Coordinates of C-alpha atoms in Angstrom, one line a residue:
M19 CA 13.7 -20.1 -7.3
E20 CA 10.4 -18.4 -8.2
A21 CA 12.1 -15.0 -7.7
L22 CA 14.7 -15.8 -10.4
R23 CA 12.5 -15.6 -13.4
P24 CA 13.8 -14.2 -16.7
V25 CA 13.6 -10.4 -16.8
R26 CA 11.8 -9.0 -19.8
R27 CA 14.1 -6.7 -21.8
T28 CA 12.3 -3.6 -23.0
L29 CA 13.0 -3.2 -26.7
L30 CA 14.2 0.2 -27.8
R31 CA 11.6 0.3 -30.5
D32 CA 8.9 -0.1 -27.8
R33 CA 10.4 2.7 -25.8
A34 CA 10.5 4.9 -28.9
Y35 CA 6.9 4.0 -29.8
E36 CA 5.6 4.8 -26.3
A37 CA 7.4 8.0 -26.0
I38 CA 6.3 9.4 -29.4
R39 CA 2.8 8.1 -29.0
D40 CA 2.5 9.8 -25.6
A41 CA 3.9 13.0 -27.0
I42 CA 1.3 13.0 -29.8
V43 CA -1.6 12.2 -27.4
A44 CA -0.4 14.9 -25.0
G45 CA -0.3 17.5 -27.8
E46 CA 3.4 18.0 -27.5
I47 CA 3.7 17.1 -31.1
E48 CA 0.7 18.8 -32.7
P49 CA -1.7 17.4 -35.4
G50 CA -0.2 18.1 -38.9
A51 CA 3.3 18.5 -37.6
V52 CA 6.0 16.9 -39.7
V53 CA 8.2 14.5 -37.7
R54 CA 11.7 13.4 -38.7
D55 CA 13.4 10.3 -37.4
A56 CA 16.8 11.8 -37.0
E57 CA 15.4 14.7 -34.9
L58 CA 13.3 12.5 -32.6
A59 CA 16.1 9.9 -32.3
E60 CA 18.4 12.6 -31.0
R61 CA 15.8 13.9 -28.6
L62 CA 15.2 10.4 -27.3
G63 CA 18.8 9.4 -27.1
L64 CA 18.3 6.5 -29.5
S65 CA 19.5 5.5 -33.0
R66 CA 17.2 6.1 -36.0
A67 CA 16.3 2.4 -36.4
P68 CA 14.0 2.1 -33.4
V69 CA 12.4 5.4 -34.2
R70 CA 11.7 4.3 -37.8
E71 CA 10.1 1.1 -36.4
A72 CA 8.0 3.3 -34.0
F73 CA 6.9 5.4 -37.0
S74 CA 5.7 2.3 -38.8
R75 CA 3.6 1.2 -35.8
L76 CA 2.2 4.7 -35.3
V77 CA 1.1 4.8 -39.0
D78 CA -0.7 1.5 -38.4
D79 CA -2.3 3.0 -35.4
G80 CA -3.5 6.0 -37.4
L81 CA -1.5 8.5 -35.3
L82 CA 0.9 9.2 -38.1
E83 CA 0.5 9.4 -41.8
S84 CA 3.3 8.9 -44.3
K85 CA 3.9 9.7 -47.9
P86 CA 7.1 7.9 -49.2
Q87 CA 9.9 10.1 -50.1
S88 CA 7.9 13.1 -49.0
Y89 CA 6.9 13.4 -45.3
T90 CA 5.7 11.7 -42.2
R91 CA 3.4 13.8 -40.1
V92 CA 1.0 13.6 -37.2
T93 CA -2.4 12.8 -38.5
P94 CA -4.8 15.8 -38.4
V95 CA -7.6 15.3 -36.0
V96 CA -10.9 14.3 -37.7
A97 CA -13.8 14.4 -35.3
A98 CA -15.6 11.5 -36.9
D99 CA -12.4 9.3 -36.6
V100 CA -12.0 10.2 -33.0
R101 CA -15.6 9.5 -32.3
D102 CA -15.4 6.1 -34.0
A103 CA -12.3 5.2 -32.0
A104 CA -14.0 6.2 -28.8
A105 CA -17.0 4.1 -29.6
V106 CA -14.9 1.1 -30.2
V107 CA -12.9 1.6 -27.0
G108 CA -16.1 2.1 -25.0
A109 CA -17.7 -1.0 -26.3
L110 CA -14.6 -3.1 -25.5
H111 CA -14.4 -1.7 -22.0
E112 CA -17.9 -2.8 -21.5
L113 CA -17.1 -6.3 -22.8
V114 CA -14.0 -6.8 -20.6
T115 CA -15.8 -5.5 -17.6
R116 CA -18.5 -8.2 -17.9
I117 CA -15.8 -10.8 -18.3
A118 CA -13.6 -9.6 -15.5
V119 CA -16.1 -8.9 -12.7
P120 CA -16.5 -12.5 -11.6
L121 CA -12.7 -13.0 -11.7
L122 CA -11.6 -10.0 -9.7
R123 CA -9.5 -10.7 -6.6
G124 CA -9.1 -8.5 -3.5
A125 CA -5.7 -7.2 -4.8
D126 CA -7.4 -6.2 -8.1
V127 CA -10.0 -4.3 -6.2
D128 CA -7.4 -2.5 -4.2
V129 CA -5.6 -1.4 -7.3
M130 CA -8.8 -0.1 -8.9
R131 CA -9.9 1.7 -5.8
A132 CA -6.5 3.4 -5.5
A133 CA -6.7 4.4 -9.2
N134 CA -10.2 5.7 -8.6
D135 CA -9.0 7.8 -5.7
R136 CA -6.2 9.3 -7.8
F137 CA -8.7 10.1 -10.6
A138 CA -11.0 11.9 -8.2
A139 CA -8.1 13.9 -6.7
A140 CA -6.8 14.8 -10.2
V141 CA -10.3 16.0 -11.3
R142 CA -10.6 18.2 -8.1
A143 CA -7.1 19.6 -8.9
G144 CA -8.0 20.2 -12.5
D145 CA -5.1 18.0 -13.6
V146 CA -6.4 16.5 -16.9
D147 CA -3.3 14.4 -17.7
A148 CA -3.3 12.8 -14.2
A149 CA -7.0 12.1 -14.4
L150 CA -6.7 10.3 -17.7
R151 CA -3.7 8.3 -16.5
A152 CA -5.6 7.1 -13.4
D153 CA -8.7 6.3 -15.5
D154 CA -6.6 4.2 -17.9
E155 CA -4.9 2.5 -14.9
L156 CA -8.2 1.5 -13.5
H157 CA -9.5 0.1 -16.8
D158 CA -6.2 -1.7 -17.4
V159 CA -7.0 -3.9 -14.5
L160 CA -10.2 -5.0 -16.1
V161 CA -8.6 -5.6 -19.5
H162 CA -5.8 -7.7 -17.9
V163 CA -8.1 -9.7 -15.7
S164 CA -10.5 -10.5 -18.5
G165 CA -7.7 -12.3 -20.4
N166 CA -9.2 -11.3 -23.7
R167 CA -6.0 -10.6 -25.8
A168 CA -7.9 -9.4 -28.8
A169 CA -9.7 -6.8 -26.8
A170 CA -6.5 -5.8 -25.1
A171 CA -4.7 -5.3 -28.4
T172 CA -7.6 -3.3 -29.8
V173 CA -8.0 -1.1 -26.8
A174 CA -4.2 -0.4 -26.8
R175 CA -4.4 0.5 -30.4
Y176 CA -7.4 2.8 -30.4
T177 CA -7.2 4.4 -26.9
P178 CA -4.6 7.0 -28.0
S179 CA -6.8 7.9 -31.0
S180 CA -9.8 8.5 -28.8
A181 CA -8.0 10.4 -26.1
G182 CA -8.7 13.8 -27.5
W183 CA -12.5 13.3 -27.8
S184 CA -13.1 15.5 -24.8
D185 CA -11.0 18.3 -23.4
D186 CA -12.6 17.8 -20.0
A187 CA -11.2 14.9 -18.0
S188 CA -14.4 14.6 -16.0
A189 CA -16.5 14.5 -19.1
R190 CA -14.3 11.7 -20.7
A191 CA -14.1 9.6 -17.6
A192 CA -17.3 10.4 -15.8
P193 CA -18.9 7.2 -17.2
A194 CA -15.9 5.3 -16.0
V195 CA -15.7 3.5 -12.7
R196 CA -16.2 5.7 -9.8
Q197 CA -16.4 3.2 -7.0
A198 CA -14.9 0.3 -8.8
C199 CA -15.8 -2.6 -6.6
T200 CA -17.9 -3.0 -3.5
S201 CA -17.4 -6.1 -1.4
A202 CA -20.7 -7.7 -0.5
S203 CA -19.4 -9.3 2.6
S204 CA -15.7 -9.8 2.5
R205 CA -12.6 -9.1 0.5
R206 CA -12.5 -12.7 -0.7
A207 CA -15.8 -12.3 -2.6
P208 CA -15.8 -8.9 -4.1
R209 CA -19.0 -7.8 -5.9
A210 CA -18.3 -5.2 -8.5
T211 CA -20.7 -2.6 -9.8
W212 CA -19.8 0.4 -12.0
T213 CA -20.5 2.1 -15.3
T214 CA -18.0 1.7 -18.0
R215 CA -16.7 4.6 -19.9
S216 CA -18.4 5.3 -23.2
A217 CA -17.9 7.6 -26.2

């Protein structure tokens, strides 16, 4: 009965959080723009409650700022803050890489290579969003395999804040894994070598 495991129910607040976060990171909601729970709830097809909860998380993440009884708006971009977030994310990616390398399985290698191929194709096509998604997918494998929950939570929190540090996908992800893992002799004993992304 292994296939009949409980199915995780995605909470509406998580869906709201991810949608609004992604819109901010993509620039669809610009820095300094005032956001209203009623308006976004209507656009997302949700009630106002999960959107308000999402706002609270995004304030904690530093992507929104709120003044009670006045406004909630997208936090203006401050270069120093973005640089600091990118430095933290880069250092944690280096940490999880060192932990994960000895633990990687053949299936992990396959996922990383596929993400690396998508990244390269996106860069050639000039598709910045696709390149960044592929880069994140590759690094997500390392974060997951490392098993370091503190690093995972911190990376998840600060990656959106560091996403705008470079307008050039190849510049942001060039230090990331290019050829993620190289098997020394077989798929059962992968040896991984790559450079982690940095600020």
